[in-house]
GROMACS .gro file of C-alpha atoms in nm:
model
  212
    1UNK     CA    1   7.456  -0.302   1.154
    2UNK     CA    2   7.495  -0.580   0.827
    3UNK     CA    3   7.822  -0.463   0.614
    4UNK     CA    4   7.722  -0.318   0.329
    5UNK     CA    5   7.346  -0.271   0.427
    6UNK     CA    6   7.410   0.149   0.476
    7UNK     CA    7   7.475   0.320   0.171
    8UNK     CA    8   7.572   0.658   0.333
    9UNK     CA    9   7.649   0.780   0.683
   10UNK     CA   10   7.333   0.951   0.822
   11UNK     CA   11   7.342   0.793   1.179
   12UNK     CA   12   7.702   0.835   1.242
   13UNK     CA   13   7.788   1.116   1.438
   14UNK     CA   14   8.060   1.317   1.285
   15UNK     CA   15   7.979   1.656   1.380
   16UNK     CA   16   7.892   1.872   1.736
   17UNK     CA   17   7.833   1.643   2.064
   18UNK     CA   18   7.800   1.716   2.415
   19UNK     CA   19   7.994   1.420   2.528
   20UNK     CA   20   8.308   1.519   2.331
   21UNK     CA   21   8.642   1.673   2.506
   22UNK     CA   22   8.595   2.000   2.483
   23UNK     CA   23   8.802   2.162   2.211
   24UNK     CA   24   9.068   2.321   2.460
   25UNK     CA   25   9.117   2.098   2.678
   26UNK     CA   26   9.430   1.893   2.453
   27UNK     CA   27   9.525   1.687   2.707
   28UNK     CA   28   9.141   1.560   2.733
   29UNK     CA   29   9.140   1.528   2.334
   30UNK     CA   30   9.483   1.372   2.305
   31UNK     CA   31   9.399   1.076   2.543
   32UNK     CA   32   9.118   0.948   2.351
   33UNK     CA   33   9.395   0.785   2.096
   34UNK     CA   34   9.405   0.474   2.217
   35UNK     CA   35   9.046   0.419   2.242
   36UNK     CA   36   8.980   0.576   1.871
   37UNK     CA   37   9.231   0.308   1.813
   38UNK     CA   38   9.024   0.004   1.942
   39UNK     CA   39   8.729   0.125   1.781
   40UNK     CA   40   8.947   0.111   1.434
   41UNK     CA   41   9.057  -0.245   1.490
   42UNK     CA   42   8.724  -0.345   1.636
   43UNK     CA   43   8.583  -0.234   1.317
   44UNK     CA   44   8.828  -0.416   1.082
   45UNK     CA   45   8.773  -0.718   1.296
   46UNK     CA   46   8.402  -0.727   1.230
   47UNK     CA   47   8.418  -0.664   0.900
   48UNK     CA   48   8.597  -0.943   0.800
   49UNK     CA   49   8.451  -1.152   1.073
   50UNK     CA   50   8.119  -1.115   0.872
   51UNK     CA   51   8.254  -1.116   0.567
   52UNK     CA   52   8.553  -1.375   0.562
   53UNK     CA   53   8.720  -1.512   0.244
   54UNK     CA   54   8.433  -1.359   0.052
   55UNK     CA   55   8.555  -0.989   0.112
   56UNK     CA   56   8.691  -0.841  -0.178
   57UNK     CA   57   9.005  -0.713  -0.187
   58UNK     CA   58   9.007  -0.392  -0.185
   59UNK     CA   59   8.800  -0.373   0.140
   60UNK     CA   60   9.133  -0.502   0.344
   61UNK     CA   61   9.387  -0.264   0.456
   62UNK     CA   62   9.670  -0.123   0.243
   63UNK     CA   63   9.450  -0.195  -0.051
   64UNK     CA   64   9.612  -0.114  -0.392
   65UNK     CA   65   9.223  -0.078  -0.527
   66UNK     CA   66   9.128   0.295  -0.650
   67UNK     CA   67   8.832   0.342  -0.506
   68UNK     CA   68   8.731   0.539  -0.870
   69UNK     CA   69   8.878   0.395  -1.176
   70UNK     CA   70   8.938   0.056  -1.056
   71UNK     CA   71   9.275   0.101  -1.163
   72UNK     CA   72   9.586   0.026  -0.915
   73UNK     CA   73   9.873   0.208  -0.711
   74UNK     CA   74  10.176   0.044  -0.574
   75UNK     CA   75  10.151  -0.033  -0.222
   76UNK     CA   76  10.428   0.184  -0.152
   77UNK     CA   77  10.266   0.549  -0.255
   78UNK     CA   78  10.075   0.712   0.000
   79UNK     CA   79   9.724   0.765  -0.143
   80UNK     CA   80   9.493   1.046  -0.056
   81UNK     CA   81   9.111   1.022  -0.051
   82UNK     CA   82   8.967   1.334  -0.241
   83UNK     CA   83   8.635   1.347  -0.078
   84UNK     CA   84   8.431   1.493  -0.381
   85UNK     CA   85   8.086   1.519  -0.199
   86UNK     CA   86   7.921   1.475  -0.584
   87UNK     CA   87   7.576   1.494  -0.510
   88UNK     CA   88   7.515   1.763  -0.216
   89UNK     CA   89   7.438   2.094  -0.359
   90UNK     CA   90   7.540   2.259  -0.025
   91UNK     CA   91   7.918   2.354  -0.005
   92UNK     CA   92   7.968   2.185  -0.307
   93UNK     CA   93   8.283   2.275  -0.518
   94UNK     CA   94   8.185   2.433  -0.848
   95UNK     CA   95   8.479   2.417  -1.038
   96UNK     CA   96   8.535   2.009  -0.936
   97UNK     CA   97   8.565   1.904  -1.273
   98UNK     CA   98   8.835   2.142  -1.374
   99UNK     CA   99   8.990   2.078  -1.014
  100UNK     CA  100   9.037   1.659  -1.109
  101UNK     CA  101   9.142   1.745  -1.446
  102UNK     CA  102   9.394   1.967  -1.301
  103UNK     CA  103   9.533   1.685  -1.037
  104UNK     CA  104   9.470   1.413  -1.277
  105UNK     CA  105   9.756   1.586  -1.514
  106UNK     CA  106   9.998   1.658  -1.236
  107UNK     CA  107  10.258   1.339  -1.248
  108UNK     CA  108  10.302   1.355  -0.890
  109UNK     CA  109   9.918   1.401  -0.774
  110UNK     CA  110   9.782   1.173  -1.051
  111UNK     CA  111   9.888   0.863  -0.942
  112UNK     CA  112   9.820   0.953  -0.553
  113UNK     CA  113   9.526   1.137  -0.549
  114UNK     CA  114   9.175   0.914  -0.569
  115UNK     CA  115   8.840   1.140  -0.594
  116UNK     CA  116   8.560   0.965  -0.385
  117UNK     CA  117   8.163   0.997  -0.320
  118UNK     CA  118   8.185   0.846   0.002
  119UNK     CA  119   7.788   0.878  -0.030
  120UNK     CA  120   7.798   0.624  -0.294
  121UNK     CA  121   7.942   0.361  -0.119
  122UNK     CA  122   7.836   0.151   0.137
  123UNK     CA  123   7.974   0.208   0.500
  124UNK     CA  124   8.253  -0.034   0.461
  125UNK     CA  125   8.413   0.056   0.164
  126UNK     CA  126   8.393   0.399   0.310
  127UNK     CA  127   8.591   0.261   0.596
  128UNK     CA  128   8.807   0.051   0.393
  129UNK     CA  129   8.887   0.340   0.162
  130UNK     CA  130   8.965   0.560   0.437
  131UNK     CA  131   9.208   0.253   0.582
  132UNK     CA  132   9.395   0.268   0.283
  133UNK     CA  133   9.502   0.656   0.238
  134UNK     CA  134   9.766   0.849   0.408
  135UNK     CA  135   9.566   1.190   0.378
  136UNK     CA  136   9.170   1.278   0.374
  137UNK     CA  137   9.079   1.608   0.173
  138UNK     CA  138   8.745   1.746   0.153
  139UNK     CA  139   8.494   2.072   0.200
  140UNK     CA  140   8.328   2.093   0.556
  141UNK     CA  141   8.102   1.821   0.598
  142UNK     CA  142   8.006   1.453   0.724
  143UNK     CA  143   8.286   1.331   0.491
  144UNK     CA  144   8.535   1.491   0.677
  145UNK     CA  145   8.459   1.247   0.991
  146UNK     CA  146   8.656   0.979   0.830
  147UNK     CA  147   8.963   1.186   0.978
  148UNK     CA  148   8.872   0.980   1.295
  149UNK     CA  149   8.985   0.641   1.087
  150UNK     CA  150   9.243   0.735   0.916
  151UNK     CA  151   9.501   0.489   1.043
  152UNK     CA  152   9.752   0.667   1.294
  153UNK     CA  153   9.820   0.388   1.483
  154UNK     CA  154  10.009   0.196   1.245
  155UNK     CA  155  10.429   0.156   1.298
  156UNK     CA  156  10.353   0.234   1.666
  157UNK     CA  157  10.174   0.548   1.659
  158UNK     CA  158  10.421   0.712   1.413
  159UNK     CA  159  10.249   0.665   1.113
  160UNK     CA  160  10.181   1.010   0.970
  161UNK     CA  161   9.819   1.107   0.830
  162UNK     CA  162   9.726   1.457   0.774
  163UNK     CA  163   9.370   1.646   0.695
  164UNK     CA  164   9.273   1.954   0.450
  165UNK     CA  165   8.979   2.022   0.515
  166UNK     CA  166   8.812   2.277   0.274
  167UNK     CA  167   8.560   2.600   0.420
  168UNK     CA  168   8.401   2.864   0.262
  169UNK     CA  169   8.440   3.246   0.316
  170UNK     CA  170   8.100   3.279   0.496
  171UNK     CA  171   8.287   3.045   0.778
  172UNK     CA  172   8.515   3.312   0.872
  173UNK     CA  173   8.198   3.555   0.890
  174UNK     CA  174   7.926   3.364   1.046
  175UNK     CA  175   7.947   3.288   1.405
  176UNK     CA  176   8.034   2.955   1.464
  177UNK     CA  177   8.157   2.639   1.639
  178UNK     CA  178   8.175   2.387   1.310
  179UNK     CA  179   8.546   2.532   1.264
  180UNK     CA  180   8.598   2.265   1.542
  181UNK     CA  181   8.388   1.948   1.437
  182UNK     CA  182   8.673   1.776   1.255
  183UNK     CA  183   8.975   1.948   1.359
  184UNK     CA  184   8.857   1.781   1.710
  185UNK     CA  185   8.868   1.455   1.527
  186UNK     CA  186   9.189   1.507   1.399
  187UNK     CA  187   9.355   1.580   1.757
  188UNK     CA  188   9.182   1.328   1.910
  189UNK     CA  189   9.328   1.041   1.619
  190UNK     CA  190   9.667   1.241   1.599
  191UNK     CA  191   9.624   1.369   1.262
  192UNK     CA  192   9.776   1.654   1.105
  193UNK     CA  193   9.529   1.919   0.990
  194UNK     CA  194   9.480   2.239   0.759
  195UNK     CA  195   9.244   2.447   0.636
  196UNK     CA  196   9.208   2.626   0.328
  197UNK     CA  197   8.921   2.872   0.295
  198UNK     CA  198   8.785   2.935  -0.048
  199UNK     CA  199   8.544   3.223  -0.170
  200UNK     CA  200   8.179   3.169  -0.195
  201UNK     CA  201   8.027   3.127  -0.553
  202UNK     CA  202   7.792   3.463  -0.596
  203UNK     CA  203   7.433   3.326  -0.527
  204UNK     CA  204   7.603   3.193  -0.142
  205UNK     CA  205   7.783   3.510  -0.039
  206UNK     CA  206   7.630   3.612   0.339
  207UNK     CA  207   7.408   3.283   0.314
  208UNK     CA  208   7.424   3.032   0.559
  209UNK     CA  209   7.668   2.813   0.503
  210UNK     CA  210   7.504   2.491   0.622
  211UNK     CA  211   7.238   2.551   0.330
  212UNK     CA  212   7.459   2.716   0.092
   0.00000   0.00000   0.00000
């Protein structure tokens, strides 16, 4: 895999596999830290292995880049990566424009909060984005496996990072295992996750949810 040859994530699994933990058996889950860990740092190393002096800045750790505007937040806020999911028409959040207006005017939020279609970027600036933020916020899907990256192991494992990842109503109705896919992720990388469930625009109410 080149850096910056894969535009979006298609081949990276993020979802349902049989060789995960299972998702209650914690103390299974919990001891794939260290080795989520090495994968992070073997990562970083590639990257700018491949990339050296050339890689711009906002690709390296603790990058004060917004990932949006190009604009810039000191080093000390703890940024969160709004995972907007622009261009999918399936869980998609129809009020999204009113939604970033809304944090955009919050003083506290504003600053903190950067909105990002991970699909628009190549692979590592999805990493690199995800390297920089604190917290990862998004509606159920393959954006939410960047939970896995988000950097726990920084000030020896005590470096906080926390989840909210977004489902529709129909989840609580339909029969299913996705509840699971990322909230796995998030034990196994010692993040702190919630959910918030939202209601289902009219034309997706008792649809499927993975086509609605």
């Amino acid at each position: 895999l080149q850096p910056l040859s894969l535009n979006c994530y298609p081949l990276v699994l993020g979802g349902r596999s049989p060789f995960w933990p299972h998702f209650d058996r914690a103390d299974e889950l919990i001891a794939v830290r260290p080795r989520l860990a090495g994968l992070r740092n073997a990562l970083w190393r590639s990257v700018r292995a491949s990339n050296g002096a050339k890689a711009p800045s906002r690709w390296v750790p603790h990058s004060a880049a917004s990932y949006q505007g190009g604009g810039h937040m000191g080093r000390s806020e703890s940024p969160v990566v709004f995972v907007s999911r622009r261009s999918s028409v399936v869980r998609a959040i129809s009020n999204l424009e009113a939604v970033e207006a809304a944090i955009a005017a919050d003083p506290y939020l504003g600053i903190r909060v950067r909105h990002v279609a991970m699909e628009s970027l190549p692979l590592v600036e999805q990493l690199a984005a995800t390297e920089a933020a604190r917290v990862l916020v998004g509606v159920h899907g393959q954006g939410m496996f960047w939970t896995s990256m988000l950097p726990t192991e920084r000030r020896g494992g005590s470096h906080r990072c926390g989840a909210l990842e977004i489902f529709p109503n129909q989840m609580l109705i339909q029969r299913t295992h996705a509840w699971w896919d990322y909230r796995r992720w998030a034990i196994m990388n010692g993040v702190e996750y919630f959910v918030l469930t939202q209601p289902d625009t009219p034309p997706c109410v008792n649809q499927d949810f993975r086509r609605c």
